[in-house]
Short mmCIF file of C-alpha atoms in Angstrom, two decimals:
data_model
loop_
_atom_site.label_atom_id
_atom_site.label_comp_id
_atom_site.label_asym_id
_atom_site.label_seq_id
_atom_site.Cartn_x
_atom_site.Cartn_y
_atom_site.Cartn_z
CA MET A 264 286.00 183.54 86.21
CA ASP A 265 286.30 180.40 89.03
CA LEU A 266 290.15 181.62 90.09
CA LEU A 267 287.99 184.84 91.81
CA ASN A 268 286.13 183.00 94.64
CA TYR A 269 289.55 181.60 95.77
CA ALA A 270 290.82 184.28 98.15
CA PHE A 271 293.60 183.31 97.57
CA MET A 272 293.42 184.54 93.84
CA GLN A 273 292.25 187.65 95.08
CA ARG A 274 294.92 188.39 97.95
CA ALA A 275 297.31 187.78 94.17
CA LEU A 276 295.46 189.40 91.77
CA LEU A 277 295.86 193.24 94.26
CA ALA A 278 298.96 192.45 94.49
CA ALA A 279 300.03 191.60 90.61
CA VAL A 280 297.95 195.64 89.82
CA LEU A 281 299.20 197.02 93.06
CA VAL A 282 302.67 196.05 91.36
CA GLY A 283 302.04 196.19 87.93
CA ILE A 284 301.59 200.12 89.53
CA THR A 285 304.57 201.63 91.86
CA ALA A 286 307.49 199.37 89.17
CA PRO A 287 307.07 201.09 85.42
CA ALA A 288 306.51 204.32 88.31
CA VAL A 289 309.19 204.00 90.67
CA GLY A 290 311.41 201.97 87.02
CA ILE A 291 310.86 205.41 84.73
CA TYR A 292 313.60 207.65 87.34
CA LEU A 293 315.29 204.94 87.45
CA VAL A 294 316.30 204.54 83.50
CA GLN A 295 316.28 208.35 83.53
CA ARG A 296 319.00 208.20 85.72
CA ARG A 297 320.79 205.24 84.00
CA GLN A 298 320.24 203.22 87.12
CA ALA A 299 318.10 200.47 85.37
CA LEU A 300 320.04 198.00 88.01
CA MET A 301 319.88 199.29 90.72
CA GLY A 302 317.11 197.70 92.21
CA ASP A 303 318.55 194.04 91.26
CA GLY A 304 320.84 195.78 93.38
CA ILE A 305 318.04 196.44 95.89
CA GLY A 306 316.53 192.71 95.64
CA HIS A 307 320.45 191.24 96.89
CA VAL A 308 320.16 192.97 100.43
CA ALA A 309 316.07 192.88 100.54
CA MET A 310 317.45 188.84 101.28
CA THR A 311 319.62 189.45 104.11
CA GLY A 312 315.92 191.77 105.85
CA VAL A 313 313.14 188.07 104.68
CA GLY A 314 316.42 185.93 106.60
CA LEU A 315 316.51 188.38 109.20
CA GLY A 316 312.51 188.41 109.89
CA PHE A 317 312.98 184.61 109.87
CA LEU A 318 314.81 185.22 112.22
CA LEU A 319 313.51 186.90 114.09
CA SER A 320 310.27 185.39 114.13
CA ALA A 321 309.30 189.14 112.33
CA SER A 322 307.41 189.81 108.73
CA PRO A 323 310.04 188.96 106.91
CA VAL A 324 308.59 192.20 104.25
CA TRP A 325 308.34 194.76 106.71
CA MET A 326 311.87 192.97 108.06
CA ALA A 327 312.81 192.90 103.81
CA THR A 328 311.93 196.11 103.95
CA ALA A 329 314.36 198.23 107.15
CA VAL A 330 317.33 196.55 105.38
CA SER A 331 316.73 197.46 102.17
CA VAL A 332 315.46 201.15 102.66
CA LEU A 333 318.42 201.61 104.60
CA GLY A 334 320.79 199.72 101.38
CA ALA A 335 319.26 201.96 99.61
CA VAL A 336 320.57 204.69 101.45
CA LEU A 337 323.57 203.60 101.93
CA MET A 338 323.80 202.89 97.93
CA GLU A 339 323.06 205.98 97.69
CA LEU A 340 325.28 207.48 99.71
CA ILE A 341 328.45 205.17 98.12
CA ARG A 342 327.56 206.67 94.86
CA TRP A 343 328.32 210.20 95.80
CA TYR A 344 331.80 209.95 98.33
CA GLY A 345 332.89 206.00 96.75
CA ARG A 346 334.44 207.92 93.53
CA THR A 347 337.22 204.43 92.29
CA ARG A 348 335.71 202.53 95.12
CA GLY A 349 332.84 202.69 94.32
CA ASP A 350 332.05 199.56 92.14
CA ILE A 351 334.00 197.92 95.05
CA ALA A 352 331.88 198.73 97.75
CA LEU A 353 328.70 198.32 95.85
CA ALA A 354 329.42 195.04 94.95
CA MET A 355 330.72 193.63 98.54
CA LEU A 356 326.71 195.06 99.16
CA PHE A 357 325.21 193.29 96.98
CA TYR A 358 327.59 190.35 97.84
CA GLY A 359 326.93 190.38 101.53
CA GLY A 360 323.26 190.81 101.22
CA MET A 361 322.68 187.86 99.77
CA ALA A 362 324.23 185.45 101.72
CA GLY A 363 323.18 187.50 104.82
CA GLY A 364 320.02 186.40 103.56
CA VAL A 365 321.13 182.75 103.25
CA MET A 366 322.73 181.73 106.80
CA PHE A 367 319.91 183.79 108.60
CA ILE A 368 317.73 181.92 106.87
CA ASN A 369 319.83 179.29 107.71
CA LEU A 370 319.58 179.84 111.65
CA ALA A 371 316.18 180.47 111.44
CA PRO A 372 314.11 177.64 114.26
CA GLY A 373 312.78 175.41 110.76
CA GLY A 374 313.85 177.91 108.42
CA SER A 375 316.42 176.27 104.80
CA ASN A 376 316.80 177.23 101.60
CA ALA A 377 313.31 175.76 100.47
CA ASN A 378 311.30 178.68 102.49
CA LEU A 379 313.76 181.80 100.63
CA THR A 380 313.19 180.66 97.21
CA SER A 381 308.71 181.83 97.20
CA TYR A 382 310.73 185.08 97.91
CA LEU A 383 313.51 185.36 95.21
CA PHE A 384 310.85 183.86 92.57
CA GLY A 385 307.72 184.77 93.97
CA SER A 386 304.72 183.41 95.35
CA LEU A 387 301.18 183.78 94.89
CA SER A 388 299.85 181.46 96.38
CA THR A 389 301.68 181.84 99.38
CA VAL A 390 300.20 185.90 100.13
CA SER A 391 299.01 186.63 103.40
CA PRO A 392 295.82 188.79 104.48
CA SER A 393 298.56 190.59 106.46
CA ASP A 394 301.16 190.35 103.72
CA VAL A 395 298.26 192.21 101.20
CA VAL A 396 298.27 194.52 103.88
CA ALA A 397 301.49 195.79 103.71
CA ILE A 398 301.67 195.83 99.94
CA CYS A 399 298.97 198.65 99.96
CA LEU A 400 300.61 200.47 102.67
CA LEU A 401 303.82 200.62 100.97
CA ALA A 402 302.32 200.97 97.21
CA ALA A 403 300.73 203.85 98.70
CA PHE A 404 303.50 205.35 99.57
CA VAL A 405 305.15 204.13 96.18
CA VAL A 406 302.55 206.15 94.60
CA LEU A 407 302.33 209.86 96.04
CA VAL A 408 305.60 209.70 95.69
CA THR A 409 306.26 208.91 92.19
CA LEU A 410 303.07 211.18 91.20
CA GLY A 411 302.68 214.15 94.14
CA LEU A 412 306.67 214.98 93.11
CA ARG A 413 307.11 213.53 89.64
CA ARG A 414 307.94 217.64 87.96
CA GLN A 415 311.04 217.50 91.01
CA LEU A 416 312.48 213.68 90.49
CA PHE A 417 311.64 214.30 86.66
CA ALA A 418 313.53 217.48 86.94
CA VAL A 419 316.19 215.82 89.85
CA SER A 420 316.70 212.64 87.02
CA HIS A 421 317.04 214.34 83.77
CA ASP A 422 319.89 216.80 84.97
CA GLU A 423 320.95 216.87 88.32
CA GLU A 424 323.42 220.22 87.94
CA PHE A 425 320.33 222.59 86.73
CA ALA A 426 318.30 221.37 88.70
CA ARG A 427 321.02 222.38 91.81
CA VAL A 428 321.28 225.31 90.14
CA THR A 429 316.43 225.58 90.29
CA GLY A 430 317.91 225.40 93.98
CA LEU A 431 315.80 222.06 94.23
CA PRO A 432 317.20 220.11 96.81
CA VAL A 433 319.16 217.22 94.91
CA ARG A 434 320.44 215.04 97.30
CA ALA A 435 317.31 214.93 99.56
CA LEU A 436 315.70 214.64 95.92
CA ASN A 437 318.11 210.99 95.29
CA LEU A 438 317.92 209.77 98.55
CA LEU A 439 313.81 210.22 98.32
CA THR A 440 314.18 208.60 94.91
CA ALA A 441 316.71 205.36 96.43
CA VAL A 442 314.51 204.52 99.82
CA THR A 443 311.15 204.80 96.69
CA ALA A 444 312.72 202.25 94.78
CA ALA A 445 313.61 200.12 97.85
CA VAL A 446 309.94 201.30 98.88
CA THR A 447 308.35 199.56 95.69
CA VAL A 448 311.67 196.29 96.00
CA THR A 449 310.20 195.25 98.53
CA VAL A 450 306.12 195.98 97.21
CA ALA A 451 307.01 193.37 94.24
CA MET A 452 309.64 190.36 95.54
CA ARG A 453 306.33 188.42 97.34
CA VAL A 454 304.71 188.29 92.88
CA VAL A 455 307.55 188.69 90.73
CA GLY A 456 310.49 187.17 93.06
CA LEU A 457 313.54 189.29 93.68
CA LEU A 458 315.89 188.81 91.36
CA LEU A 459 313.85 188.85 88.58
CA VAL A 460 311.53 192.25 89.77
CA SER A 461 314.73 194.96 88.14
CA ALA A 462 312.84 193.58 84.83
CA LEU A 463 309.18 195.04 86.80
CA MET A 464 311.50 198.18 86.86
CA VAL A 465 313.28 198.27 84.09
CA VAL A 466 311.04 196.62 80.46
CA PRO A 467 307.86 198.25 80.73
CA VAL A 468 310.43 201.74 80.61
CA ALA A 469 311.88 200.80 77.55
CA ALA A 470 308.81 199.61 76.12
CA ALA A 471 306.58 202.20 76.34
CA GLN A 472 309.64 204.82 75.10
CA GLN A 473 309.03 202.77 72.19
CA LEU A 474 305.78 204.66 72.21
CA GLY A 475 305.69 207.55 74.44
CA ARG A 476 307.56 211.29 73.32
CA SER A 477 306.28 213.18 76.85
CA PHE A 478 307.34 211.68 80.55
CA THR A 479 303.71 211.53 81.05
CA ALA A 480 302.70 209.63 77.75
CA THR A 481 305.35 207.40 78.99
CA PHE A 482 304.62 207.16 82.04
CA ALA A 483 301.57 206.56 81.75
CA ILE A 484 302.03 203.56 78.87
CA ALA A 485 304.69 202.10 81.90
CA VAL A 486 301.35 201.67 84.15
CA ALA A 487 299.12 200.85 81.27
CA ILE A 488 302.29 197.67 80.10
CA GLY A 489 303.69 197.50 84.35
CA VAL A 490 299.66 195.90 85.36
CA THR A 491 299.01 194.43 81.97
CA VAL A 492 302.07 191.56 81.94
CA THR A 493 300.93 190.90 85.41
CA ILE A 494 297.21 190.79 85.58
CA GLY A 495 298.09 188.22 82.99
CA GLY A 496 300.49 186.68 84.28
CA THR A 497 299.26 186.36 88.10
CA ILE A 498 296.07 183.94 85.38
CA THR A 499 297.95 181.94 83.22
CA SER A 500 300.31 181.23 86.41
CA TYR A 501 296.76 180.23 87.92
CA TYR A 502 295.73 178.28 84.66
CA GLN A 503 298.56 176.52 83.43
CA ASP A 504 300.79 176.06 87.00
CA VAL A 505 303.58 177.57 85.95
CA PRO A 506 305.63 180.49 88.44
CA PRO A 507 304.60 183.64 88.91
CA GLY A 508 307.32 185.53 88.44
CA ALA A 509 309.36 184.16 85.18
CA THR A 510 304.97 183.97 83.64
CA ILE A 511 305.41 188.10 84.40
CA VAL A 512 308.60 189.28 82.53
CA LEU A 513 308.18 187.17 79.53
CA LEU A 514 305.45 188.94 79.15
CA THR A 515 307.41 192.21 80.26
CA ILE A 516 310.14 191.56 77.22
CA ALA A 517 307.23 190.06 74.68
CA ALA A 518 304.99 193.06 75.50
CA PHE A 519 308.70 195.28 74.53
CA ILE A 520 310.18 193.20 71.73
CA ALA A 521 306.31 193.71 70.35
CA LEU A 522 306.23 198.28 70.82
CA THR A 523 309.84 197.67 69.14
CA ALA A 524 308.33 196.22 66.21
CA LEU A 525 305.36 199.13 66.09
CA ALA A 526 307.25 201.63 66.78
CA THR A 527 309.83 201.42 64.15
CA PRO A 528 307.44 201.50 60.86
CA LEU A 529 305.88 205.35 62.82
CA ALA A 530 310.02 206.29 63.32
CA ARG A 531 310.17 206.26 59.90
CA ARG A 532 306.87 208.12 58.52
CA ARG A 533 307.80 210.13 61.42
CA ALA A 534 311.29 210.78 58.78
CA ARG A 535 309.96 210.19 56.08
CA ALA A 536 307.56 213.03 56.78
CA LEU A 537 309.98 215.33 58.28
CA ALA A 538 311.94 215.08 55.19
CA ALA A 539 309.14 215.90 52.59
CA ALA A 540 308.04 219.01 54.75
CA GLN A 541 312.29 220.39 55.08
CA THR A 542 312.94 219.74 50.83
CA ALA A 543 308.67 221.89 50.67
CA GLY A 544 310.94 224.71 52.57
CA ASP A 545 308.88 223.95 56.07
CA PRO A 546 311.14 226.02 58.63
CA VAL A 547 312.75 223.70 60.49
CA GLU A 548 312.53 225.55 64.42
CA CYS A 549 308.59 224.29 64.97
CA ALA A 550 309.72 221.07 65.54
CA ILE A 551 310.22 220.34 68.48
CA PRO A 552 313.41 219.45 70.57
CA ALA A 553 313.14 215.60 72.11
CA GLY A 554 314.67 216.82 74.86
CA ARG A 555 312.35 220.09 75.85
CA GLU A 556 309.67 217.88 74.08
CA ALA A 557 310.39 215.71 77.53
CA ALA A 558 310.66 218.33 79.26
CA ASP A 559 307.54 219.69 78.77
CA GLY A 560 305.78 216.15 78.63
CA ALA A 561 307.11 216.25 82.88
CA GLY A 562 304.74 219.64 83.74
CA VAL A 563 301.95 218.08 82.50
#
């Protein structure tokens, strides 16, 4: 393919692959914890980091990482201690992060809102070699956490009380999940943008759940979908001159619709087979409960 002859497209494809791996890898834990929109909130906070990067003439990626991690920790603290006022505090954090980003970037020398657009919606053609280095390092951290601690993270995400009884450091693991999500947002912001990153963290997982019957299978399918749509969206944006972030998200939604359409008849077929087995007198106890099956898959 002729696009590989260009250095900026080589960097773009590498960044796209890393985002396709990391976003669903973190998203599966957020979906399990019913925090699907956490990535969207962190994306708002990361805007302040991008603005500070322009204002202080520092790397927007690393500055956004630092601010995102701080914001994610604050979100977890609000979740623990916020009680009834937690939603108001989170709203102020999210909107304050967005407003701070716009303000700082306008205060920066030569800054304008146009500079912020590539971070809001993604701009693969502007991914620099230094951005690639930062993305690779941050992606390596995300992969190590999500794979190396997958059993512990799944246990906490599935049932915090049970995980606490078994002796797991629930609060530390929750904080680690939040920090990993924050890092993932900054990894993905150059590809799909801060305003669209949450879709890439959630939709591939939702699509994978249509077919996966265990945590391990769902994890693998979600990552495969993520890599496929990010590469496909990057190539499409090159040849059709369309926004890469929007293209990737639309392809992800299309994958969800296609897998849902495929999974519906399969689910009906399994239900008919189960009903036929019960009618024939097979013991129902032989069937594996859905919750237990997911837990068994996590230990593979």
